[in-house]
CSV table of C-alpha atoms in Angstrom, one decimal:
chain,number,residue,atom,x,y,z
A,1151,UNK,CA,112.8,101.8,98.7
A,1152,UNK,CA,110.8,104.5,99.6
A,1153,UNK,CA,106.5,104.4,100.4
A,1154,UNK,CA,104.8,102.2,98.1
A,1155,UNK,CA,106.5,103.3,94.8
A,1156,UNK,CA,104.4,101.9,92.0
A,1157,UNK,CA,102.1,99.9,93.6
A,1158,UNK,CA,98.8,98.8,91.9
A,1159,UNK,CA,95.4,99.7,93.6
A,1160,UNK,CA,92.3,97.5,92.8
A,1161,UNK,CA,92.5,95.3,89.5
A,1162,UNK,CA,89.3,95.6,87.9
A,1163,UNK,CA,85.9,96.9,88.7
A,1164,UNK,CA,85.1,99.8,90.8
A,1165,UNK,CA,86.7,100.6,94.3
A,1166,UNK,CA,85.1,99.3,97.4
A,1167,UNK,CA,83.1,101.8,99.1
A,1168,UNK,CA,84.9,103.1,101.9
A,1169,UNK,CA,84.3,102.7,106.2
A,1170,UNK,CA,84.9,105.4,108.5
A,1171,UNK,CA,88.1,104.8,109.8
A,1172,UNK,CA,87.4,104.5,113.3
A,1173,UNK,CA,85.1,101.8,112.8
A,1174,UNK,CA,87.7,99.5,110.9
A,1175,UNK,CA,90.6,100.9,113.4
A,1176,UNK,CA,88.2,99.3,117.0
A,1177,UNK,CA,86.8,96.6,115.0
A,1178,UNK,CA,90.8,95.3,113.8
A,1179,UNK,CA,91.4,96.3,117.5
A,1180,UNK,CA,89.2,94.2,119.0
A,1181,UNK,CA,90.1,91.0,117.0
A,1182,UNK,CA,93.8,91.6,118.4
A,1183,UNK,CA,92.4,91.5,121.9
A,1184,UNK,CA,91.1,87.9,121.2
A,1185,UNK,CA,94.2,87.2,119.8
A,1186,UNK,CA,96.6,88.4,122.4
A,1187,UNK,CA,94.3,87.0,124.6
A,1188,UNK,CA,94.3,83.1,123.6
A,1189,UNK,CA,97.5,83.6,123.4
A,1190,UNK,CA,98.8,84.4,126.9
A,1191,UNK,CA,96.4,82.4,128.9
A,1192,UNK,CA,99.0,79.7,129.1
A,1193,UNK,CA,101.2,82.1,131.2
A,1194,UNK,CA,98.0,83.3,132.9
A,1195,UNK,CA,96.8,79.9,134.3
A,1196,UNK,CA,100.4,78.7,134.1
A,1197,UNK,CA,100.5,77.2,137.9
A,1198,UNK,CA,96.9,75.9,137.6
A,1199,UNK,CA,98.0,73.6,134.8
A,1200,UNK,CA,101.1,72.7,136.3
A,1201,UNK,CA,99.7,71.2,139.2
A,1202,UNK,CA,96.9,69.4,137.0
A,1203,UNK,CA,99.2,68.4,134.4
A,1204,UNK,CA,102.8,68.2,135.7
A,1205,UNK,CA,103.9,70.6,133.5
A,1206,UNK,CA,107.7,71.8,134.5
A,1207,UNK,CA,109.0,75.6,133.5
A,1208,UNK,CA,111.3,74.0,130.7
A,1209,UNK,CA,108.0,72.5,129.1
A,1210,UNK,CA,105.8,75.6,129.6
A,1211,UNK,CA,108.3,77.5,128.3
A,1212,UNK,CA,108.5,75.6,125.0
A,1213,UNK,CA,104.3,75.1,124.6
A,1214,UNK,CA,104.4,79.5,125.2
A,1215,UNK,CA,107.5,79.9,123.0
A,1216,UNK,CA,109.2,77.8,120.2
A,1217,UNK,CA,105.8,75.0,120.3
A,1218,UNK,CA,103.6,77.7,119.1
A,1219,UNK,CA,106.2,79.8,117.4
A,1220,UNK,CA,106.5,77.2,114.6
A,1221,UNK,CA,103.6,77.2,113.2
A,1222,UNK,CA,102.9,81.1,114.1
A,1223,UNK,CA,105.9,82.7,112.8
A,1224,UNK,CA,106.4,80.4,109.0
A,1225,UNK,CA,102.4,80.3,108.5
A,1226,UNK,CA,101.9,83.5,108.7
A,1227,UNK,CA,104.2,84.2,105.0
A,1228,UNK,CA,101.9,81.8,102.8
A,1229,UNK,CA,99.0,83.5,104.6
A,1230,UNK,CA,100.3,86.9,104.4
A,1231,UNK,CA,101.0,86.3,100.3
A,1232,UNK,CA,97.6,85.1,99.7
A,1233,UNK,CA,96.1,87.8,101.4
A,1234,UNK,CA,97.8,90.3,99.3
A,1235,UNK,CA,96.3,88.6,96.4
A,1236,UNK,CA,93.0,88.2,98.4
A,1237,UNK,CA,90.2,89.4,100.5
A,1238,UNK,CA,92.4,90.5,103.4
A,1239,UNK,CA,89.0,90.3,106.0
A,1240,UNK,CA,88.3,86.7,104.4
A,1241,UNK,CA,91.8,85.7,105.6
A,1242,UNK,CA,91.3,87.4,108.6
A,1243,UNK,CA,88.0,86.1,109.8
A,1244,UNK,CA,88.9,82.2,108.9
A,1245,UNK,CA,91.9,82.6,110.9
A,1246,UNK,CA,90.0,84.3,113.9
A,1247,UNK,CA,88.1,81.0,113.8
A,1248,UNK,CA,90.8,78.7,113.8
A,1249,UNK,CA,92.7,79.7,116.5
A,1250,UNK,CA,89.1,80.0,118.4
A,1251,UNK,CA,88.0,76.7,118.1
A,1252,UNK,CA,92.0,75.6,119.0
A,1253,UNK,CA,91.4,77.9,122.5
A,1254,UNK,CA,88.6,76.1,123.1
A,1255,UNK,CA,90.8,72.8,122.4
A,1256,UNK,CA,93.5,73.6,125.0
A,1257,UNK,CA,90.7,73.7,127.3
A,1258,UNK,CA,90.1,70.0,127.2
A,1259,UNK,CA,92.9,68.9,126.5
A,1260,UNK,CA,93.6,65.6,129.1
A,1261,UNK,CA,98.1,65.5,128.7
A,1262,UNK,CA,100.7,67.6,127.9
A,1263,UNK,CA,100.8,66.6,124.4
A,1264,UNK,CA,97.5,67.0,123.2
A,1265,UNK,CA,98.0,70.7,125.3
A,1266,UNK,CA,101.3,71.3,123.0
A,1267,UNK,CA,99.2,70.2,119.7
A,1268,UNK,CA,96.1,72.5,120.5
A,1269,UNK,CA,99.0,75.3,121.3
A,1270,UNK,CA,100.6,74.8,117.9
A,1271,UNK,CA,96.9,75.4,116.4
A,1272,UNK,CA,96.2,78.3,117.9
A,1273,UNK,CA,99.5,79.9,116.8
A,1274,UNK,CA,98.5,78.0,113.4
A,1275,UNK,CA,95.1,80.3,113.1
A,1276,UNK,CA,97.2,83.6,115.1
A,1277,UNK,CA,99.3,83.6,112.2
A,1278,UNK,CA,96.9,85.0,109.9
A,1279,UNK,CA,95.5,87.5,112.3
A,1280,UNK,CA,98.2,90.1,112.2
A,1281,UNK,CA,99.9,90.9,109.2
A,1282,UNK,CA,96.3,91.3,107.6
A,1283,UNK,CA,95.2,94.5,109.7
A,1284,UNK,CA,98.3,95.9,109.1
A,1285,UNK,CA,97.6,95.9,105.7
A,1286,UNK,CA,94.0,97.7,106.5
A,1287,UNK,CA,95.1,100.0,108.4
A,1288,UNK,CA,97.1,101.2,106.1
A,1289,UNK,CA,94.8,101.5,103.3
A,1290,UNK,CA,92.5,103.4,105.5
A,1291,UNK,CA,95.2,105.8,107.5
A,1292,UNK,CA,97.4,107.8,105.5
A,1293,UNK,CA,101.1,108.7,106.1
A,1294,UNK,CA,100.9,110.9,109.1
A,1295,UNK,CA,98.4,109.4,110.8
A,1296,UNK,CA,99.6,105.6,110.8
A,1297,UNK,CA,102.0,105.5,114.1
A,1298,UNK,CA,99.1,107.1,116.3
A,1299,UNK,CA,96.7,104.1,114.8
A,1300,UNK,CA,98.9,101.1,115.4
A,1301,UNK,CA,99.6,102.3,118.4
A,1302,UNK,CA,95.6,102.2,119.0
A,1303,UNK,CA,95.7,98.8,117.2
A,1304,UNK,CA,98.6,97.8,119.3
A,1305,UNK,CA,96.5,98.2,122.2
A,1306,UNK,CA,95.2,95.2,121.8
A,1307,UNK,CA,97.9,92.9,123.2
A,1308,UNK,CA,97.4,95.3,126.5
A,1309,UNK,CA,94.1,94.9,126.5
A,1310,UNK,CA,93.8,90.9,125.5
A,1311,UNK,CA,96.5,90.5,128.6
A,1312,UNK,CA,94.8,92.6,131.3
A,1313,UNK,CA,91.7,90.9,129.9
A,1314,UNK,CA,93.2,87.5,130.6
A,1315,UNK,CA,94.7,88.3,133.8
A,1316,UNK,CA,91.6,89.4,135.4
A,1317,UNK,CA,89.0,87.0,133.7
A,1318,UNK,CA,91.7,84.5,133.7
A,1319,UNK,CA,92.6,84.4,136.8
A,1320,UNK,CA,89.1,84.8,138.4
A,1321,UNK,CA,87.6,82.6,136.5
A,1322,UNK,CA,90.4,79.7,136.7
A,1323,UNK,CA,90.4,79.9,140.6
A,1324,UNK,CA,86.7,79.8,140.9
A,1325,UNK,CA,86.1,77.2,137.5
A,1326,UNK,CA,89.4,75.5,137.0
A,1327,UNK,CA,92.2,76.5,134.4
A,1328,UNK,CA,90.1,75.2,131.8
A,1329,UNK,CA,87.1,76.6,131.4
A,1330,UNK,CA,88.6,80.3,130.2
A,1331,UNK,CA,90.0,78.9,127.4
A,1332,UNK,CA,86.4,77.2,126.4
A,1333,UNK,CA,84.5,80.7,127.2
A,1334,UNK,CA,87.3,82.9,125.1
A,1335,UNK,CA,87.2,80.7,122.2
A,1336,UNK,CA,83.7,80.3,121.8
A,1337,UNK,CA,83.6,84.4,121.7
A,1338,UNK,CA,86.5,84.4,119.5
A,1339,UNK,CA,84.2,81.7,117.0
A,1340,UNK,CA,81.1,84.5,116.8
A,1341,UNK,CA,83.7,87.6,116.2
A,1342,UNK,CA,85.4,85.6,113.4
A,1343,UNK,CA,81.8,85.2,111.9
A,1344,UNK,CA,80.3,88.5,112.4
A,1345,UNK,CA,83.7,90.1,111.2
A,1346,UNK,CA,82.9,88.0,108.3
A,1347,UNK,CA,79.4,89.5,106.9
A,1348,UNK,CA,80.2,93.1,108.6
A,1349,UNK,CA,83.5,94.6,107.3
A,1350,UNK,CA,84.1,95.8,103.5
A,1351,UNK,CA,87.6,95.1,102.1
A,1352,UNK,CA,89.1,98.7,101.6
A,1353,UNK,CA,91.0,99.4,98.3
A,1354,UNK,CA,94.8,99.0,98.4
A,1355,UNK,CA,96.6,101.6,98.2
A,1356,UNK,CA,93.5,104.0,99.3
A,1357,UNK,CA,95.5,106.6,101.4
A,1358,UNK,CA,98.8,106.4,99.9
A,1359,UNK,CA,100.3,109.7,98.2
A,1360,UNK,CA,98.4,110.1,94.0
A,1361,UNK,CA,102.2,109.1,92.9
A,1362,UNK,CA,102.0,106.0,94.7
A,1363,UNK,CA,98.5,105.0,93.5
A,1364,UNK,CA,99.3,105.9,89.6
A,1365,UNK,CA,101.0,103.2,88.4
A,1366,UNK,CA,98.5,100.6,88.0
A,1367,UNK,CA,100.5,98.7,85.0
A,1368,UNK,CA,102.8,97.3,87.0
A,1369,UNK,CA,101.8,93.7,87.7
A,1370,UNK,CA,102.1,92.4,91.4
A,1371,UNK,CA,105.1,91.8,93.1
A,1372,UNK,CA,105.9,88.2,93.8
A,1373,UNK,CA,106.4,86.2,96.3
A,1374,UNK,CA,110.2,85.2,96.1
A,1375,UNK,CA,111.2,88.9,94.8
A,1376,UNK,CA,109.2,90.4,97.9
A,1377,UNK,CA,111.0,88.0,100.4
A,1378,UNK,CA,114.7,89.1,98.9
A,1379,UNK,CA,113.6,92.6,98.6
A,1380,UNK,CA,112.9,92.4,102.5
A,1381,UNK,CA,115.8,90.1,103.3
A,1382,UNK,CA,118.2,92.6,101.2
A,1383,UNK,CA,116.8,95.7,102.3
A,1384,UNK,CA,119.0,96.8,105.5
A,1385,UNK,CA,116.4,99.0,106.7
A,1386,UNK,CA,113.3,96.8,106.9
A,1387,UNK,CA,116.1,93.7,108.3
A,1388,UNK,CA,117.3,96.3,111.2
A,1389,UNK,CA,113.8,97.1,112.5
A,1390,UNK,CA,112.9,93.5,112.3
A,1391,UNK,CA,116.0,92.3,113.7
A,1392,UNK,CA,115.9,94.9,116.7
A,1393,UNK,CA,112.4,93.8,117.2
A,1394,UNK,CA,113.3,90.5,117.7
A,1395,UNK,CA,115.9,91.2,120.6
A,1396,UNK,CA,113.0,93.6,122.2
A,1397,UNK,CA,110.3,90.6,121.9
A,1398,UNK,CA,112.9,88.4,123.6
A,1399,UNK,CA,112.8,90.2,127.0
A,1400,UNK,CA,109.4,91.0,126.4
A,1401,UNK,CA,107.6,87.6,125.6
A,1402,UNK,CA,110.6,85.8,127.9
A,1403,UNK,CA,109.2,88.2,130.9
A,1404,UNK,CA,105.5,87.9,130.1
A,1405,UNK,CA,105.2,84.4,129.8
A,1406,UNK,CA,106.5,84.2,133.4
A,1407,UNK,CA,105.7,86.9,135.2
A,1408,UNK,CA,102.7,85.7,136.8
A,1409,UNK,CA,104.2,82.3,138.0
A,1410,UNK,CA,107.2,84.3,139.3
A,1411,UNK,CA,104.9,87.1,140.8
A,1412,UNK,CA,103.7,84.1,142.4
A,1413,UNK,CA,106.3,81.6,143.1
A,1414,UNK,CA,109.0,84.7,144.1
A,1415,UNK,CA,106.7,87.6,145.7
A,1416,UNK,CA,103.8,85.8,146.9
A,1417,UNK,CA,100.7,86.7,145.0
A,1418,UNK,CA,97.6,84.9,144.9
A,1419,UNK,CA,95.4,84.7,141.6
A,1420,UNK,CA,92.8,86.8,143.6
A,1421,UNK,CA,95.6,89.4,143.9
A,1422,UNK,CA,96.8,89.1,140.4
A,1423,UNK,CA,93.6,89.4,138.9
A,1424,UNK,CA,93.6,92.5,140.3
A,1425,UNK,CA,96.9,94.4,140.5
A,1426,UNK,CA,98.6,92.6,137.9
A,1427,UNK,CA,95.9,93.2,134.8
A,1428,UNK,CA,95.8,96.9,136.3
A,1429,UNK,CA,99.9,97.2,135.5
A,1430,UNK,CA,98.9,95.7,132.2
A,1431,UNK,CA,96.5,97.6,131.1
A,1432,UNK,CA,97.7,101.1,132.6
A,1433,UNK,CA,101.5,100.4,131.9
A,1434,UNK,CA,101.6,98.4,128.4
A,1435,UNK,CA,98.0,100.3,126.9
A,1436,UNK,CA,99.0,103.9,127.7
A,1437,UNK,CA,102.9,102.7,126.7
A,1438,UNK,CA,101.1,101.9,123.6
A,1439,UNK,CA,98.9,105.0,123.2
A,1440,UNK,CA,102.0,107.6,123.8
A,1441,UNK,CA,104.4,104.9,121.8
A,1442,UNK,CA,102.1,106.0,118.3
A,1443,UNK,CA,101.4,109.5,119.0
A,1444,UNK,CA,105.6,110.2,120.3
A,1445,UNK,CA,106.4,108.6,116.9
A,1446,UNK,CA,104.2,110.1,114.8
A,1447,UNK,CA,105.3,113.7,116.1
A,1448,UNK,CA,109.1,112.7,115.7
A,1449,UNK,CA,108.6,111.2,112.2
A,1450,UNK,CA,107.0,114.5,110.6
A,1451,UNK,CA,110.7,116.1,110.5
A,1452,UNK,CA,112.3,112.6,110.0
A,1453,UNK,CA,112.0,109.1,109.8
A,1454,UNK,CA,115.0,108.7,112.3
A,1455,UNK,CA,112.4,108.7,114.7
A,1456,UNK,CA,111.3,105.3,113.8
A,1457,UNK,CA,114.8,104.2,115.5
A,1458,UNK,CA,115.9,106.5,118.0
A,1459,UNK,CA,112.1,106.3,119.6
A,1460,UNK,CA,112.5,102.7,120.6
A,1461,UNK,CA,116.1,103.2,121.2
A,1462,UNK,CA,115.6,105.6,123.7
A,1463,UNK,CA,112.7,103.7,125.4
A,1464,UNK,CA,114.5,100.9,126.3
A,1465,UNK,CA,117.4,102.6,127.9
A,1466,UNK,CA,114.8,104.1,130.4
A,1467,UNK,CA,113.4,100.5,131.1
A,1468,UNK,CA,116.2,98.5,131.7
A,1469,UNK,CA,117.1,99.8,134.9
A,1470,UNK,CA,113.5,99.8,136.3
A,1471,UNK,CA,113.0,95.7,134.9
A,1472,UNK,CA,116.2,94.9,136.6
A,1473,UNK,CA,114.4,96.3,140.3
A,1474,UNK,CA,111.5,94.3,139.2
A,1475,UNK,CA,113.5,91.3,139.4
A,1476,UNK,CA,115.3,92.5,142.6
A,1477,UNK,CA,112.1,93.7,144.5
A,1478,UNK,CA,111.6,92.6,148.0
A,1479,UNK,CA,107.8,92.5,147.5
A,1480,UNK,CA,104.7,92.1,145.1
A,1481,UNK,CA,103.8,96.0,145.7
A,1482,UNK,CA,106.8,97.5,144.9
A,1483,UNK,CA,107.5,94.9,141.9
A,1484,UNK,CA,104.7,95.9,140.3
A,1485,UNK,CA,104.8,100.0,140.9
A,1486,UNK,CA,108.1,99.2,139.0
A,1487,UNK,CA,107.1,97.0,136.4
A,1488,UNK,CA,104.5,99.5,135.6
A,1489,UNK,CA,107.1,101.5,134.2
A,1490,UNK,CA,109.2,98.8,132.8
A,1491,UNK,CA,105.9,98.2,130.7
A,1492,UNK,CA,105.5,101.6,129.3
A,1493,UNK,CA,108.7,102.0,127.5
A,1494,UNK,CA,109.3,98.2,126.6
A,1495,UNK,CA,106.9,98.3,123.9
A,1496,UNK,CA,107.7,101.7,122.0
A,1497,UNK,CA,109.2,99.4,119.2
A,1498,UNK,CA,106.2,98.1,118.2
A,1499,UNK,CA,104.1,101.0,116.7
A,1500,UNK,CA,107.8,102.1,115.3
A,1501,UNK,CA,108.7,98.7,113.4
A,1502,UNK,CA,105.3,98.0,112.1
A,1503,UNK,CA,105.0,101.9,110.8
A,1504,UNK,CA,108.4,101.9,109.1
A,1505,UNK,CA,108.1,98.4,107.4
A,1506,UNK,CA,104.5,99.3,106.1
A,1507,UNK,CA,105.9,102.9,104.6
A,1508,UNK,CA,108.7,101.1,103.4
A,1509,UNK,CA,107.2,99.0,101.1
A,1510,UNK,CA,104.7,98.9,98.1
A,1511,UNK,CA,100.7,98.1,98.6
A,1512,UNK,CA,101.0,95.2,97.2
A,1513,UNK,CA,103.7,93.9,99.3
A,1514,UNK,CA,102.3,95.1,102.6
A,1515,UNK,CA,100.9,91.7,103.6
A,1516,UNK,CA,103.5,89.5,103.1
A,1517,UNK,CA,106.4,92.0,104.6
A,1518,UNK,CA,104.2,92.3,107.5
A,1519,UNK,CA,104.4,88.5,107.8
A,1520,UNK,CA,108.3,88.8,107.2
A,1521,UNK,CA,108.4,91.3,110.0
A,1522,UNK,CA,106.5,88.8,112.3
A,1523,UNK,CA,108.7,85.8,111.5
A,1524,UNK,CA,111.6,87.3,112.1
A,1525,UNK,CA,111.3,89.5,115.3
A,1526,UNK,CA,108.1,86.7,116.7
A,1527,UNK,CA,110.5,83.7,115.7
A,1528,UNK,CA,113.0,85.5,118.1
A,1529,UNK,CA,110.9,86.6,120.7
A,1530,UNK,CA,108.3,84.6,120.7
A,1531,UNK,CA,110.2,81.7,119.8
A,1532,UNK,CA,113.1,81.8,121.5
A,1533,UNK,CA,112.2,84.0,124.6
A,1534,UNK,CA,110.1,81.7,126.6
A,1535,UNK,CA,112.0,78.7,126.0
A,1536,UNK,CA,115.0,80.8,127.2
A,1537,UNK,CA,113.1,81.7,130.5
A,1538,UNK,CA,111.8,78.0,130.8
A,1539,UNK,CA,114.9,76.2,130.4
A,1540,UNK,CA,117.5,78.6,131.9
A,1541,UNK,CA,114.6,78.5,135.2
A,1542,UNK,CA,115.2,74.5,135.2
A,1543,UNK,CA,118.9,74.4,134.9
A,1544,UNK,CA,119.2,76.8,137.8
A,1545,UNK,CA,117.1,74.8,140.0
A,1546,UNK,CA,118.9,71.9,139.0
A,1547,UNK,CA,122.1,73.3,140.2
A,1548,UNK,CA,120.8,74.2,143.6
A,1549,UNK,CA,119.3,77.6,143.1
A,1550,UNK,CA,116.2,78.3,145.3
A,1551,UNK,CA,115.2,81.1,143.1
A,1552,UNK,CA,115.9,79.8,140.0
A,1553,UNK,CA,113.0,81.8,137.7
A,1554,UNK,CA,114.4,84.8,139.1
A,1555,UNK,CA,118.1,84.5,138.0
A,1556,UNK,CA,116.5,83.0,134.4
A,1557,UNK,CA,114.9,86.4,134.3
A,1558,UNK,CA,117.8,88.4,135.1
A,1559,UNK,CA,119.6,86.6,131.8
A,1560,UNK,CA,117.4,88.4,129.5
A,1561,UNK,CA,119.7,91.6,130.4
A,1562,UNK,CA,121.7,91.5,128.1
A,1563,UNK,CA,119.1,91.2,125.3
A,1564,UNK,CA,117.9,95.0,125.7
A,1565,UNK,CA,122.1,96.3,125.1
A,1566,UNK,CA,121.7,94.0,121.7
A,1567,UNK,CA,118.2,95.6,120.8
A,1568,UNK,CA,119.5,99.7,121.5
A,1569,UNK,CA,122.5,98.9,119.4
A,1570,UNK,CA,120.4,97.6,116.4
A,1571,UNK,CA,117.9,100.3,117.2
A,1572,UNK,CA,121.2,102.9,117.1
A,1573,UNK,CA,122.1,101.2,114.1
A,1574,UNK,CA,119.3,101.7,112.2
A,1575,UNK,CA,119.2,105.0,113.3
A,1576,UNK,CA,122.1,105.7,111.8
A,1577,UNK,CA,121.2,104.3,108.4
A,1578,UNK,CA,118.0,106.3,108.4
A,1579,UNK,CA,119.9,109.5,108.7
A,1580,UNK,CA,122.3,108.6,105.8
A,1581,UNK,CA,119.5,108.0,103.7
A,1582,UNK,CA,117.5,111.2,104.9
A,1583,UNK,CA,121.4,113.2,104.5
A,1584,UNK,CA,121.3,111.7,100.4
A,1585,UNK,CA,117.5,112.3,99.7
């Protein structure tokens, strides 16, 4: 299905006044920071709470990955469907407050267990944070401009993790591991308000072409037919499904790199609040930055581009992740996972643009959310406790270095990725060849 083909704009009444664009694009931005940033604390502070708490790789690995994945990934369709029948910023702020006040939970939590349950909050709240600025940003960029602003928006995951790394680091070896988690939240608890009573719900389907917007007699998709429409529809499976493999090596990676830039190459958190949050926010924000505009450029002439972008990108940083792993110290690891973070995240801006075009107003919520699920559930899910339990089974054979062979599985995860990338490719030529 092509862009938003007889989609319905606002029901009844007159449309909502409109925001400048920029506004709405750092606002939606900022939000994502706090978001990225709750999230990845646990891999920030991760030896901190392993000596307080006893926590072993396997069991980080699962309160990082598949712990929090539940709730995140399958939440965020029920959310995503009533926001596309709904005040998208209501949604949004509420769930900006929940997983605040969960942040500020894993915090004081006393045991692993009540550590796993605030975890599996804040992915409860997370999951409506998302697939709700897509949706926004949609309806206030037009076709054209969309990469380029999620890759802006998508900064915020670089951002929220340099953020972390510096404050959380600092502040965890000065304060304990706890107290960033109580500071963040609390911030995250005012934005959620002020987001609230500040930001205007934009009409849906505001900046789509006049064809798209006409056809206001068609009733609103629902929720079953929009789930097999995206399950059905190759193209939007592909992008989701390559996602997933990318998100693998990148959340399996991320959730460990600091311990392992630690454990492996000896850094300190003073060091890694340093050097570390500068790779992140150089490498990952301006991979982010060129990601959207690279895209946007490609996908004027065709929407090929959308596959061959991220197919491309990870070719180029395989090799350098693989002399991450290898490198014989913390300087040279990081000049070299500098790169590896540029062109790991390419997919992102591509997937998120595709799936959003793809689809019709009404539906952009809720396939948002599908995209999440499926590429967050593998990722996010399953990359982590990968890394985590593939760490302890090496050590329990015997291997000294055990988190550094579990990294080097996640190899072949970025060959399955560039041939679902490749694939999709493929199919988005056919269809541009029959149009």
């Amino acid at each position: 299905m092509s862009v938003a083909t007889g989609a319905p704009v606002e029901a009844h009444g007159a449309a909502p006044r409109a925001q400048r664009p920029v506004w709405v694009l750092v606002t939606l931005t900022f939000v994502y920071v706090l978001n990225f940033l709750d999230r990845q604390l646990i891999g920030i502070v991760a030896k901190p709470i392993q000596d307080s708490l006893g926590v072993t790789d396997g069991q980080l690995g699962l309160i990082g990955g598949l712990y929090f994945a539940m709730f995140y990934c399958f939440i965020a369709i029920p959310v995503g469907w009533l926001a596309d029948r709904s005040s998208r910023v209501t949604v949004l702020s509420l769930a900006c407050a929940i997983w605040s006040g969960a942040t500020v939970a894993c915090g004081l939590a006393q045991n692993y267990t009540q550590l796993v349950i605030a975890r599996m909050t804040v992915g409860f709240g997370e999951a409506g944070g998302v697939p709700p600025s897509y949706a926004i940003i949609t309806d206030t960029y037009p076709p054209g401009k969309r990469a380029a602003a999620f890759g802006i928006f998508n900064l915020g995951p670089a951002i929220g993790a340099a953020i972390g790394v510096a404050f959380g680091a600092l502040i965890a070896e000065h304060f304990g591991w706890r107290m960033p988690f109580i500071i963040i939240g609390a911030v995250g608890i005012v934005t959620a308000v002020l987001l609230r009573i500040f930001m205007r719900e934009p009409e849906r389907g505001a900046t789509d072409p006049a064809g798209a917007k006409a056809i206001e007699a068609v009733p609103p998709t629902g929720f079953w037919s929009t789930v097999r429409m995206f399950l059905t529809n190759p193209v939007l499976m592909l992008a989701a499904l390559g996602s997933g493999a990318t998100q693998f090596v990148t959340y399996g990676l991320g959730n460990f790199a600091v311990l392992f830039l630690m454990r492996e190459k000896g850094m300190n958190l003073s060091d890694v609040a340093i050097w570390y949050a500068l790779v992140l926010a150089i490498g990952m924000g301006g991979g982010m930055v060129v990601s959207g505009r690279v895209i946007d450029r490609m996908t004027r002439r065709t929407r090929v581009g959308y596959a061959t972008a991220p197919a491309l990108s990870l070719a180029i940083a395989m090799p350098f992740y693989l002399g991450f792993i290898w490198a014989p110290s913390w300087p040279l690891a990081l000049l070299l996972l500098s790169v590896v973070m540029v062109f790991n995240y390419f997919y992102l801006s591509a997937s998120v643009a595709l799936v959003q075009e793809e689809v019709r107003p009404d539906q952009r919520v809720l396939s948002g959310a599908l995209l999440l699920l499926i590429m967050n559930f593998i990722g996010l899910g399953l990359g982590p406790t990968w890394v985590g339990q593939a760490s302890d089974w090496f050590k329990a054979q015997g291997d000294a270095h055990a988190l550094q062979t579990a990294l080097y599985t996640l190899t072949p995860f970025y060959f399955i990725a560039i041939a679902l990338f490749l694939w999709l490719a493929r199919l988005l030529r056919r269809e541009g060849n029959r149009a």
